PDB file of C-alpha atoms in Angstrom:
ATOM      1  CA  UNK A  97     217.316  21.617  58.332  1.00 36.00           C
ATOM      2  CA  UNK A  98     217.739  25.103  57.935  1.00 35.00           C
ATOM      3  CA  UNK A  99     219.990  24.965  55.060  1.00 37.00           C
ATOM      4  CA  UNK A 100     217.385  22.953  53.367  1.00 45.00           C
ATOM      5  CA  UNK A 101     214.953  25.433  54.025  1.00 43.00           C
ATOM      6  CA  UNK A 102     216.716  28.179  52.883  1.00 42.00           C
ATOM      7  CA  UNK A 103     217.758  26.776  49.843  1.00 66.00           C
ATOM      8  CA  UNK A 104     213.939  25.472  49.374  1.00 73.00           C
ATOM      9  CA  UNK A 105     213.361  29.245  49.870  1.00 76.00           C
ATOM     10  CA  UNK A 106     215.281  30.099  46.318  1.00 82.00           C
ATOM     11  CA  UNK A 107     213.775  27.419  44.235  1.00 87.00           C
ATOM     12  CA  UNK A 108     211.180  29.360  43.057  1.00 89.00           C
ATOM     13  CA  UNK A 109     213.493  32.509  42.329  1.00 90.00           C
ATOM     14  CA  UNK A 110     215.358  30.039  40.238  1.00 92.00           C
ATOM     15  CA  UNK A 111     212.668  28.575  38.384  1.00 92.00           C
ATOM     16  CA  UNK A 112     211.516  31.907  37.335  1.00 91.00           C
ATOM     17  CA  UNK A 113     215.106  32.795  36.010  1.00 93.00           C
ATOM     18  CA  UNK A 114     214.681  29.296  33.950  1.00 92.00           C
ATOM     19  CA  UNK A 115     211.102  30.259  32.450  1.00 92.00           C
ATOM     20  CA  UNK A 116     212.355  33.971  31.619  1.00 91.00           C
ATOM     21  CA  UNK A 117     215.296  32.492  29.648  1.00 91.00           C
ATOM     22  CA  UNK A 118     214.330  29.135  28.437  1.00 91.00           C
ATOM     23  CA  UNK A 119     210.596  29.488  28.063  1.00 90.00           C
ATOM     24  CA  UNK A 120     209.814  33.397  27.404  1.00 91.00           C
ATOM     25  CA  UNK A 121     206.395  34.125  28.372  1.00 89.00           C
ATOM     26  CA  UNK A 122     205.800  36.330  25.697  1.00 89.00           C
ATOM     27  CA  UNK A 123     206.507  34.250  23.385  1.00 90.00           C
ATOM     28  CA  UNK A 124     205.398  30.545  24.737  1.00 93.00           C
ATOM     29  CA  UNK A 125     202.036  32.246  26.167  1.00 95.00           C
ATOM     30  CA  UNK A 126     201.494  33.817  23.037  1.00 96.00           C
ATOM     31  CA  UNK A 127     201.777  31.175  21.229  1.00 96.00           C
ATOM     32  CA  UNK A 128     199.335  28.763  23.399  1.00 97.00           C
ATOM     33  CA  UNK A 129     196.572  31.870  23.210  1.00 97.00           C
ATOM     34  CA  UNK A 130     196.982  32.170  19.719  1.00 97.00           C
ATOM     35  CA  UNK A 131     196.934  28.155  18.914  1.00 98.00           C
ATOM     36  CA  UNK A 132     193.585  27.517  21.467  1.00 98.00           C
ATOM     37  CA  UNK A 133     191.816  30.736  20.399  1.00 97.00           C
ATOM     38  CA  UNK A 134     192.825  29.894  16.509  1.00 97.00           C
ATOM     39  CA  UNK A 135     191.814  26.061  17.010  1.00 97.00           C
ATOM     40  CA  UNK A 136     188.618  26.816  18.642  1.00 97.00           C
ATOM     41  CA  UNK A 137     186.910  29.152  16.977  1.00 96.00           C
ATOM     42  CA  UNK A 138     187.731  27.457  13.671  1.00 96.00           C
ATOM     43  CA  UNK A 139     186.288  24.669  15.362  1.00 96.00           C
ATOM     44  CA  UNK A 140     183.084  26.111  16.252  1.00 94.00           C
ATOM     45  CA  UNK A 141     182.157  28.217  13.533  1.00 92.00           C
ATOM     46  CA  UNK A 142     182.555  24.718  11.130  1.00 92.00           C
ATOM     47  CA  UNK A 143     180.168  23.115  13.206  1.00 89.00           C
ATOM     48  CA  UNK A 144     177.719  26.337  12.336  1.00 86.00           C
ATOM     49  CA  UNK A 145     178.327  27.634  16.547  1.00 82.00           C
ATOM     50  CA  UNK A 146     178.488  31.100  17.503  1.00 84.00           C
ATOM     51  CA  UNK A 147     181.747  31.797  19.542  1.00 91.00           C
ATOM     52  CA  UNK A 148     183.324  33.485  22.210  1.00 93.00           C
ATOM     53  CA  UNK A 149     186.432  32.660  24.256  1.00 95.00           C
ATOM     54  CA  UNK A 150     184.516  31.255  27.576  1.00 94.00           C
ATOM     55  CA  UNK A 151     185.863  30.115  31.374  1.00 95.00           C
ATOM     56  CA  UNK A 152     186.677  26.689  29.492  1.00 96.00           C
ATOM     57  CA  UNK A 153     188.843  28.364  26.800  1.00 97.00           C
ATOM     58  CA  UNK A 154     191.059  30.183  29.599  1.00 97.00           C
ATOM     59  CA  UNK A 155     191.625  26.308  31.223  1.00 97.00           C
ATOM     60  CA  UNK A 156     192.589  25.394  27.514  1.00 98.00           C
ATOM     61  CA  UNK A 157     195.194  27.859  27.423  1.00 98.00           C
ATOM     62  CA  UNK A 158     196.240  28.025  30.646  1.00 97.00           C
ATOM     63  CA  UNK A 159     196.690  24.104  30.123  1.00 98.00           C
ATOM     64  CA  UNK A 160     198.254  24.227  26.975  1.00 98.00           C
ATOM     65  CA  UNK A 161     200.847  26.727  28.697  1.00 97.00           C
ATOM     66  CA  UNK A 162     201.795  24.570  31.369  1.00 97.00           C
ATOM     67  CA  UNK A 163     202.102  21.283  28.684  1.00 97.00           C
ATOM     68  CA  UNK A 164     204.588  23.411  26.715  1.00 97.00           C
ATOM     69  CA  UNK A 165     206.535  24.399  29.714  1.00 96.00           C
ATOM     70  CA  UNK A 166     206.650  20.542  31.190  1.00 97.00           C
ATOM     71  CA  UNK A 167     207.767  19.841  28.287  1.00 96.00           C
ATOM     72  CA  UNK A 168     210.573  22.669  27.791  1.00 95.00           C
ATOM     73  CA  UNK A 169     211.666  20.958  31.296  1.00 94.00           C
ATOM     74  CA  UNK A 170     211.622  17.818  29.823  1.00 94.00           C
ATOM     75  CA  UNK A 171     213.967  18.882  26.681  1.00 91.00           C
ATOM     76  CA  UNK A 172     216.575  20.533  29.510  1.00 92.00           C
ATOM     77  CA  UNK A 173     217.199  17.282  30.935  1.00 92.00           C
ATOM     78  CA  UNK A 174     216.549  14.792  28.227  1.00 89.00           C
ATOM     79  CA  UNK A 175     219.575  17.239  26.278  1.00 83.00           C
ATOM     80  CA  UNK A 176     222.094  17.790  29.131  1.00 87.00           C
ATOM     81  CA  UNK A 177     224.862  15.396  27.999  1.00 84.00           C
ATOM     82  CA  UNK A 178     224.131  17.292  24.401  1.00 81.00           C
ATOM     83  CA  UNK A 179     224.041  20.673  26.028  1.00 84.00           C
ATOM     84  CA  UNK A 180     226.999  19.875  27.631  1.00 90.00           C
ATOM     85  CA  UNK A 181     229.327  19.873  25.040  1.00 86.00           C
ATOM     86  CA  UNK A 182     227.220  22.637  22.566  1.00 83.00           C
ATOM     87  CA  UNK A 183     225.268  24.617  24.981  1.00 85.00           C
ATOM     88  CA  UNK A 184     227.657  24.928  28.611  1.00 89.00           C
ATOM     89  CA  UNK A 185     225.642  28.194  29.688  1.00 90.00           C
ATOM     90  CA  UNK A 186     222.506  26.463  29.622  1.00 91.00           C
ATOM     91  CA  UNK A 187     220.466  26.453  32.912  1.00 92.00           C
ATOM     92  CA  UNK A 188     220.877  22.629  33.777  1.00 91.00           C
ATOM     93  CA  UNK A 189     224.647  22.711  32.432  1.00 92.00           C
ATOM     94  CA  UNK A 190     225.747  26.034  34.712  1.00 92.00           C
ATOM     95  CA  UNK A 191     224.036  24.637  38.041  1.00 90.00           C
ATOM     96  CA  UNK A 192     221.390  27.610  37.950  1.00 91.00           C
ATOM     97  CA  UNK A 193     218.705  25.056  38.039  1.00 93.00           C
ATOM     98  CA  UNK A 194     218.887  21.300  38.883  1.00 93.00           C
ATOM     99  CA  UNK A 195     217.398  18.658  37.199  1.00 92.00           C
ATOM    100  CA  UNK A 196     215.468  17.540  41.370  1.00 93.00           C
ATOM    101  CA  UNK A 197     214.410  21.123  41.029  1.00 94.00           C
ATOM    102  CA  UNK A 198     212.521  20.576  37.217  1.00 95.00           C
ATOM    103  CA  UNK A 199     211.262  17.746  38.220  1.00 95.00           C
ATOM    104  CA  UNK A 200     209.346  18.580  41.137  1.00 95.00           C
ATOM    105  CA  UNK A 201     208.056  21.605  39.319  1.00 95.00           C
ATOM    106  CA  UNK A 202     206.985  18.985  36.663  1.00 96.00           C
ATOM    107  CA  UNK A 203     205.056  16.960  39.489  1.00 97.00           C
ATOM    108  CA  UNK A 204     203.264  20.406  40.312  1.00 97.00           C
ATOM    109  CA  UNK A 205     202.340  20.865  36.423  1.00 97.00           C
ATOM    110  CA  UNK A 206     200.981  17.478  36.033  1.00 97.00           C
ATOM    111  CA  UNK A 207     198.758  18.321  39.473  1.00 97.00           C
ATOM    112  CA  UNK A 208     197.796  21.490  38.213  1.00 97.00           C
ATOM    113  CA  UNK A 209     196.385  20.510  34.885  1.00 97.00           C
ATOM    114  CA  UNK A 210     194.684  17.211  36.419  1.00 97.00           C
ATOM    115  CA  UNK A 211     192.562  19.918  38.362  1.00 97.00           C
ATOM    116  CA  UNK A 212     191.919  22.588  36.140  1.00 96.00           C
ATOM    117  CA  UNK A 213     190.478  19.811  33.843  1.00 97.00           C
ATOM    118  CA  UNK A 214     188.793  17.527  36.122  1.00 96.00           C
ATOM    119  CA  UNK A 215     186.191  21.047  35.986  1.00 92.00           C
ATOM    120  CA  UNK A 216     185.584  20.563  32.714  1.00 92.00           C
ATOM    121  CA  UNK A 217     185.182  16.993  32.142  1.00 92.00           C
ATOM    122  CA  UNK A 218     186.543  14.109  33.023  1.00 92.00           C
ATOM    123  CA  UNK A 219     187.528  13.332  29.137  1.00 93.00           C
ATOM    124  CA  UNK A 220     189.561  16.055  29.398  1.00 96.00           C
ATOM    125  CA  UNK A 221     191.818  14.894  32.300  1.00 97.00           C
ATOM    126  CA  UNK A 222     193.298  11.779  30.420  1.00 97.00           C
ATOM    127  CA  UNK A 223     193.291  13.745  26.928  1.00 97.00           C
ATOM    128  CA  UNK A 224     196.043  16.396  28.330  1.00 97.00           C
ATOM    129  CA  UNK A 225     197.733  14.005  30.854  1.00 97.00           C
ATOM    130  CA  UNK A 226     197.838  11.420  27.515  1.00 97.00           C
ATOM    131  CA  UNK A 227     200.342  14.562  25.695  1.00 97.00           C
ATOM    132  CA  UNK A 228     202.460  14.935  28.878  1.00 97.00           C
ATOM    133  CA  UNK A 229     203.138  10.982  29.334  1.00 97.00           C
ATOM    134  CA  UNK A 230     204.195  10.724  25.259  1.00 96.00           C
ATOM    135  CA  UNK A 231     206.553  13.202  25.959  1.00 94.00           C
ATOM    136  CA  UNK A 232     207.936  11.504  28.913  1.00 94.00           C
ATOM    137  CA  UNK A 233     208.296   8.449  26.805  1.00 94.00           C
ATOM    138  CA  UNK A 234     210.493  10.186  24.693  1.00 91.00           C
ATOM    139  CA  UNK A 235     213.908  10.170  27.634  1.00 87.00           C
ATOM    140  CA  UNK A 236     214.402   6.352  27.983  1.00 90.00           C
ATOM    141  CA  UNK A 237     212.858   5.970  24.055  1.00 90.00           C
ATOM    142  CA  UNK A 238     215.905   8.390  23.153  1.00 85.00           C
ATOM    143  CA  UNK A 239     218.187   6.090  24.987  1.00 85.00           C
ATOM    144  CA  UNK A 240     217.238   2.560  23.556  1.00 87.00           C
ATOM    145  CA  UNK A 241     217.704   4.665  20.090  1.00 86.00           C
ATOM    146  CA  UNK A 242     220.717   6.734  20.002  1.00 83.00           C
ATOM    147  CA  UNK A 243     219.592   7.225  15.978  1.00 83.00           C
ATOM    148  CA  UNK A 244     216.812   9.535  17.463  1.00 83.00           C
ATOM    149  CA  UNK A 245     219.339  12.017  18.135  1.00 81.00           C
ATOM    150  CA  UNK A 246     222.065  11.635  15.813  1.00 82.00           C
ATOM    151  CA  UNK A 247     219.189  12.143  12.364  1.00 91.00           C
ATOM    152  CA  UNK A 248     217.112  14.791  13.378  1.00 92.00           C
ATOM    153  CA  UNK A 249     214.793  14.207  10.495  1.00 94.00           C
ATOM    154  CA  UNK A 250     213.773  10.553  12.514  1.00 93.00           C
ATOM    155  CA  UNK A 251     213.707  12.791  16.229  1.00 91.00           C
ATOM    156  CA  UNK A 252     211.337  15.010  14.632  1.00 94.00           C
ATOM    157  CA  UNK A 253     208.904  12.445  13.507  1.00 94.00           C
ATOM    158  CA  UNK A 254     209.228  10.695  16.746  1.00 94.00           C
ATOM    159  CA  UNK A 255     208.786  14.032  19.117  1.00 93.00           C
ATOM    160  CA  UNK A 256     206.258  16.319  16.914  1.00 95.00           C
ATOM    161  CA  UNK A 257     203.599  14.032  18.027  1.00 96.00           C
ATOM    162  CA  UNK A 258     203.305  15.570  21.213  1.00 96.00           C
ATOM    163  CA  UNK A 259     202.173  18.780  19.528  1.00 95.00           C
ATOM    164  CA  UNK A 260     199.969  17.021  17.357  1.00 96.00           C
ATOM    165  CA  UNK A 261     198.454  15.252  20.760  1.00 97.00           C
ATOM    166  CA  UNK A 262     197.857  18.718  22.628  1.00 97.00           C
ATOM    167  CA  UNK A 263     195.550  19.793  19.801  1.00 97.00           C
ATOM    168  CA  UNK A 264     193.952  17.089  20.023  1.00 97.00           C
ATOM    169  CA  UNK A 265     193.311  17.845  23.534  1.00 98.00           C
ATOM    170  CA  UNK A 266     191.739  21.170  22.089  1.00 98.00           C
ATOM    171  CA  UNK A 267     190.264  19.881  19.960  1.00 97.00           C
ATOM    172  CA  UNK A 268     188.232  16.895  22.002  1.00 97.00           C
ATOM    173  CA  UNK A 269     187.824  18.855  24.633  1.00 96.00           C
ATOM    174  CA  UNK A 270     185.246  21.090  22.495  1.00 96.00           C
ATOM    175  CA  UNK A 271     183.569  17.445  21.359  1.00 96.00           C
ATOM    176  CA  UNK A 272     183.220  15.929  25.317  1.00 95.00           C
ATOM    177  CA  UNK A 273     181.500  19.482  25.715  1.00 93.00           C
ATOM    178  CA  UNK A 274     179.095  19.646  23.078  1.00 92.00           C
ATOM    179  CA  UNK A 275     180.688  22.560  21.647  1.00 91.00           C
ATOM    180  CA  UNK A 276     181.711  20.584  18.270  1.00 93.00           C
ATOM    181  CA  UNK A 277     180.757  17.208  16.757  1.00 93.00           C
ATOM    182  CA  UNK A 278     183.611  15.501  15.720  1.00 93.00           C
ATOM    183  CA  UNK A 279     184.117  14.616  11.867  1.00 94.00           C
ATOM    184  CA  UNK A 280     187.054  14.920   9.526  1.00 95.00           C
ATOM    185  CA  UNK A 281     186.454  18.642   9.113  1.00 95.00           C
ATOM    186  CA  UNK A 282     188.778  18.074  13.049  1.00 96.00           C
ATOM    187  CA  UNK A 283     190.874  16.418  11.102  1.00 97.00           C
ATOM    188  CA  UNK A 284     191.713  18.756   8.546  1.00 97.00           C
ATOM    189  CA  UNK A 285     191.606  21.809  10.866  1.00 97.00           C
ATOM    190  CA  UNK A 286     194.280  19.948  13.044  1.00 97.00           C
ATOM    191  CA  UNK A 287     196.341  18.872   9.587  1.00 98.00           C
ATOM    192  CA  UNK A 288     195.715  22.904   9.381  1.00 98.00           C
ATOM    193  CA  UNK A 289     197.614  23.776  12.457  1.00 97.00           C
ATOM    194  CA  UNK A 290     200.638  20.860  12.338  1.00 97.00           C
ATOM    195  CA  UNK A 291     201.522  22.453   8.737  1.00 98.00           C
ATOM    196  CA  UNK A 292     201.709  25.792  10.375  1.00 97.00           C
ATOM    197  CA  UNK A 293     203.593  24.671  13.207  1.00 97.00           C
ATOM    198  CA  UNK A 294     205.779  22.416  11.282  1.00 97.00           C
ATOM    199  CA  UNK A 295     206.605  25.706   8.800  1.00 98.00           C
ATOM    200  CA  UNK A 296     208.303  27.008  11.830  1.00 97.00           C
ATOM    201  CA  UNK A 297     210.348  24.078  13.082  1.00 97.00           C
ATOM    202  CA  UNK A 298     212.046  23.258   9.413  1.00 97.00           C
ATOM    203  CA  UNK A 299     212.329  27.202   9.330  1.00 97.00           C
ATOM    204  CA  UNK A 300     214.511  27.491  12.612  1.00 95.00           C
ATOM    205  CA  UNK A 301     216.556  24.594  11.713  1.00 95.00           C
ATOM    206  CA  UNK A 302     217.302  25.846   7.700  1.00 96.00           C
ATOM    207  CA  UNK A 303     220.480  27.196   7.277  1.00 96.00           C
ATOM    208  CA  UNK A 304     223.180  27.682   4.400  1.00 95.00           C
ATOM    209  CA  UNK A 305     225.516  26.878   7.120  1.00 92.00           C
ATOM    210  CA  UNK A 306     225.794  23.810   9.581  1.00 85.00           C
ATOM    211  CA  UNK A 307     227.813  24.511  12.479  1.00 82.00           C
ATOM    212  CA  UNK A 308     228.794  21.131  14.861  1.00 78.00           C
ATOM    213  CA  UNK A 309     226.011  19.520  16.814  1.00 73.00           C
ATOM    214  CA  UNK A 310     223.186  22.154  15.721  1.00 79.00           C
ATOM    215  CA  UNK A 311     220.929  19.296  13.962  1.00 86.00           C
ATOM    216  CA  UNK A 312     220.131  21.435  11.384  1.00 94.00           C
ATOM    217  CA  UNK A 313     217.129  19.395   8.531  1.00 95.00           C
ATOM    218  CA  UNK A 314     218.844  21.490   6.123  1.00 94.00           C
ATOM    219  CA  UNK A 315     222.629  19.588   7.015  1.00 93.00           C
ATOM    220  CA  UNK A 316     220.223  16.116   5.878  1.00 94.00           C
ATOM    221  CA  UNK A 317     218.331  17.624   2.833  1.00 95.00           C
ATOM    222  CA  UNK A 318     220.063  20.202   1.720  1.00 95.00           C
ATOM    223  CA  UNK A 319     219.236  24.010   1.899  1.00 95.00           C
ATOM    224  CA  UNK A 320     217.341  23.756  -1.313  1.00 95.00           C
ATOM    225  CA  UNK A 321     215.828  20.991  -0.225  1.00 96.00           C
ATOM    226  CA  UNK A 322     214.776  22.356   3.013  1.00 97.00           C
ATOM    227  CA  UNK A 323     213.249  25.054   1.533  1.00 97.00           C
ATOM    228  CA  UNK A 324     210.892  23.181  -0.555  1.00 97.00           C
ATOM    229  CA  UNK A 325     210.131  21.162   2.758  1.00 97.00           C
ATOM    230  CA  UNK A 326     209.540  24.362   4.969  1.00 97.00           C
ATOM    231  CA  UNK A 327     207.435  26.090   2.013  1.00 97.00           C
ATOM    232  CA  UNK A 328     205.801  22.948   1.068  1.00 97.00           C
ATOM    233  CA  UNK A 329     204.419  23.020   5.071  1.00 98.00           C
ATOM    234  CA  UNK A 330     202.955  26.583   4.529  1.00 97.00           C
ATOM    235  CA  UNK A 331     201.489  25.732   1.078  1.00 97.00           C
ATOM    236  CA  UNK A 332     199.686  22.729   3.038  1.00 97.00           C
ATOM    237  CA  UNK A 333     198.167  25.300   6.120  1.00 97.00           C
ATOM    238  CA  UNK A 334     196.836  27.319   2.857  1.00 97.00           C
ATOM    239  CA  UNK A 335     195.379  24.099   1.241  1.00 97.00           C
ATOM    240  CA  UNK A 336     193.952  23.128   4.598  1.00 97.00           C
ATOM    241  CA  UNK A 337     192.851  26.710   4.875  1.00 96.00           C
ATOM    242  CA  UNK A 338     190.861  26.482   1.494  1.00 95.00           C
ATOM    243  CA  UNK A 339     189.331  22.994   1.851  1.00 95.00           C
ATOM    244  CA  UNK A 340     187.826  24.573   4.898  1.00 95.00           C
ATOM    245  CA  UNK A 341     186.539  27.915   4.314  1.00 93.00           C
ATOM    246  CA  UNK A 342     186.067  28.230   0.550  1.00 90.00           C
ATOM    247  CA  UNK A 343     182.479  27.286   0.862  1.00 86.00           C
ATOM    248  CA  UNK A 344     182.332  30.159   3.231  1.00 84.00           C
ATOM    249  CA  UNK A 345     182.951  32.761   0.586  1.00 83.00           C
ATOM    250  CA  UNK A 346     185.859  35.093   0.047  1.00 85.00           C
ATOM    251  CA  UNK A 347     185.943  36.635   3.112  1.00 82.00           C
ATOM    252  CA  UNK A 348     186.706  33.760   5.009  1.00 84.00           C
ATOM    253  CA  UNK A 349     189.837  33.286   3.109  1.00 88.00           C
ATOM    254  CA  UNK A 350     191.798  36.228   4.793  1.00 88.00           C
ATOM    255  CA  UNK A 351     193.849  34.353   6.859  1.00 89.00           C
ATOM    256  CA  UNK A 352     195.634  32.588   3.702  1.00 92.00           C
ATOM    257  CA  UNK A 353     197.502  36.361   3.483  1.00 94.00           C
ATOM    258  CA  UNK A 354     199.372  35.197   6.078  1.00 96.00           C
ATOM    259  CA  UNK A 355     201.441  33.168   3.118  1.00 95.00           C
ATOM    260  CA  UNK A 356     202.639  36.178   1.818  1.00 97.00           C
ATOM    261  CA  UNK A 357     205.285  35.876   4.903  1.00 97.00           C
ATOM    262  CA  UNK A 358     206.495  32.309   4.040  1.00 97.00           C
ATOM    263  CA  UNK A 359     206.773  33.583   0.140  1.00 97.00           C
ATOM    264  CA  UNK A 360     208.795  36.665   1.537  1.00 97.00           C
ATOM    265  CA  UNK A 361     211.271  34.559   3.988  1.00 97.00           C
ATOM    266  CA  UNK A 362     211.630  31.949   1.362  1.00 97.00           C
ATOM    267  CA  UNK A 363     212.562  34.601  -1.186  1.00 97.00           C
ATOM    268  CA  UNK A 364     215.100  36.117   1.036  1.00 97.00           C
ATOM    269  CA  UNK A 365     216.681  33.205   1.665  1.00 96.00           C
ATOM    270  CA  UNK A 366     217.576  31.762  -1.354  1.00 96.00           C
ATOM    271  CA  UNK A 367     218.809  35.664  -2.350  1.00 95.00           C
ATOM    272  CA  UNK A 368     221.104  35.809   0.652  1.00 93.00           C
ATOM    273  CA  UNK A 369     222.643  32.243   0.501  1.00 92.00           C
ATOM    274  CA  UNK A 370     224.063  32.679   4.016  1.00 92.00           C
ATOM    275  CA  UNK A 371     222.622  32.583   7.233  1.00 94.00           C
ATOM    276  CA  UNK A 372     219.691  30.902   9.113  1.00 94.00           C
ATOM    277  CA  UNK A 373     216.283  31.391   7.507  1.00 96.00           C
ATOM    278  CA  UNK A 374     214.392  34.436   8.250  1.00 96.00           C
ATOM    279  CA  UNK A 375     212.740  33.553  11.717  1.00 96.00           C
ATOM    280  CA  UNK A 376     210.868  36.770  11.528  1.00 96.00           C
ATOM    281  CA  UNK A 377     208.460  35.190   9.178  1.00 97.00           C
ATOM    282  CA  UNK A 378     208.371  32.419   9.773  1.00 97.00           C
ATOM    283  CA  UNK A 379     207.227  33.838  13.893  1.00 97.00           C
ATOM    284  CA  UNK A 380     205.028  36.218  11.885  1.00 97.00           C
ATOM    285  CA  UNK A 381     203.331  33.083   9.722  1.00 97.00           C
ATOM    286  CA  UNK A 382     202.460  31.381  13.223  1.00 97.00           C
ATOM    287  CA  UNK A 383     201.110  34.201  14.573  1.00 97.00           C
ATOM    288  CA  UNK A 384     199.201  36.104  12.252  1.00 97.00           C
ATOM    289  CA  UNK A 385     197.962  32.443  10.998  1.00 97.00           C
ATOM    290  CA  UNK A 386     196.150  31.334  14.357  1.00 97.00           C
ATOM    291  CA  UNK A 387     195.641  35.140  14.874  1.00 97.00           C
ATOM    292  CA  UNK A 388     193.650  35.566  11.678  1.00 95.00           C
ATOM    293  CA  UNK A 389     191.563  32.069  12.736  1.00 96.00           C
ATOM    294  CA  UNK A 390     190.329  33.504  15.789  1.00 96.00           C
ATOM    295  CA  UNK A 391     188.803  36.883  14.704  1.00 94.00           C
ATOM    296  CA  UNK A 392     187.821  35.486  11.473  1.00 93.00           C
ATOM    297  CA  UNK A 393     185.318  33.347  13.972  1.00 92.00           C
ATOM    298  CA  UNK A 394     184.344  35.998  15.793  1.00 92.00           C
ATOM    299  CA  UNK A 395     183.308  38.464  13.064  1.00 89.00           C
ATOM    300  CA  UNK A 396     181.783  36.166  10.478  1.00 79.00           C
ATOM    301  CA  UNK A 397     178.868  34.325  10.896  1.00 65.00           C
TER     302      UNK A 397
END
């Protein structure tokens, strides 16, 4: 008993080592306050509503924090036998975390977000839960279908649904509140975000190179290929971007300058013709992107 409890004692110690090095708060938290704030005020100024982040849009982020961390914990297990052979200083693989400790720190997620969004509404308890079950389906889906793995372009279009279903979340969690009326401008604003998002995960997996079990798009297409993939996804944000806010005037077109970072990483790295794509734009693109959405619908009517 006392062993128990002291080692009990160090799980959260160890958890925090695993969200410091596997899920960086600056960069996951960022990315969740960027994508709400971005999302909802886009949201609401379409539907011809003042905004300002309220107590609801803190339980959006908060919530969309915790689903991306679940998640991450999900990946660590779901990728050991991979990790172990590519990755052996990876948390799970090492022993500084064990897969009974993710787990129960999953369970504690799962209650977490239930409560924070049983406050707002009660439509918003299934819509967030919904995101967090799809990714759990993903594990035993993974092991009926080894091809998930082995062609990442297939595990891509099987797994990015779960970021497609936590805007959604956003997103009709601002209809069950009267905050928006749902209509395909939702759509198009969510089509908005997946291109953005999607610009970042060909970008991190396009290289000239391919190194052994790195699952790079560009080892399937092609790095020329891959380009025109992960450019074609930031073209489609600024085409979203326009259908939107055109009508709106020039002003409200400001956040399409955020494309001058795709045109300047996809530049580079055809002139380089070595390496990994230029994650510093392609970072920069999600950022100033959802960035630029948020105090665009704060300044202009």
């Amino acid at each position: 008993m006392i062993v128990t409890a002291v080692a009990a004692s160090h799980v959260p110690a160890r958890l925090g080592r695993f969200v410091l090095r596997r899920c960086p708060p600056h960069l996951y938290v960022a990315y969740a306050l960027l994508w709400v704030l971005g999302l909802e005020g886009s949201a609401a100024t379409l539907d011809g509503a003042a905004w300002r982040p309220s107590g609801a849009t803190w339980i959006r982020v908060v919530s969309v924090v915790l689903a991306l961390l679940f998640l991450r914990m999900l990946d660590e297990q779901k990728d050991l036998a991979h990790d172990r052979v590519h990755h052996p200083d990876r948390p799970l693989v090492t022993g500084a975390i064990t897969g009974r400790e993710l787990r129960g720190a999953m369970a504690a997620i799962t209650v977490v977000v239930t409560v924070l969004n049983a406050a707002l509404s009660v439509t918003d308890v299934p819509l967030i839960l919904v995101a967090l079950v799809y990714g759990l389906s993903l594990a035993p889906l993974e092991r009926l279908a080894p091809a998930l793995r082995d062609r990442p372009l297939l595990g891509l279009a099987v797994a990015y649904p779960v970021q497609l279903l936590l805007g959604c979340y956003v997103y009709g969690s601002l209809v069950a509140a009267g905050t928006v009326t749902a209509d395909t401008r939702g759509a198009v604003l969510l089509a908005l975000c997946a291109c953005v998002f999607l610009h970042f995960e060909f970008a991190r997996k396009t290289a000239w190179e391919s190194p052994p079990g790195a699952g790079l798009y560009s080892s399937v297409l092609g790095p020329r290929r891959a380009v025109a993939v992960t450019g074609g996804f930031a073209a489609g944000a600024v085409l979203c971007e326009v259908l939107l806010f055109a009508p709106r005037g020039p002003l409200a077109l400001l956040p399409c300058l955020a494309a001058l970072l795709p045109v300047h990483g996809t530049r580079r790295f055809l002139a380089v013709r070595h390496g990994g794509w230029p994650m510093s734009t392609a970072t920069g693109f999600v950022a100033v992107t959802h960035l630029a959405l948020a105090v665009r619908s704060m300044v202009l009517p």
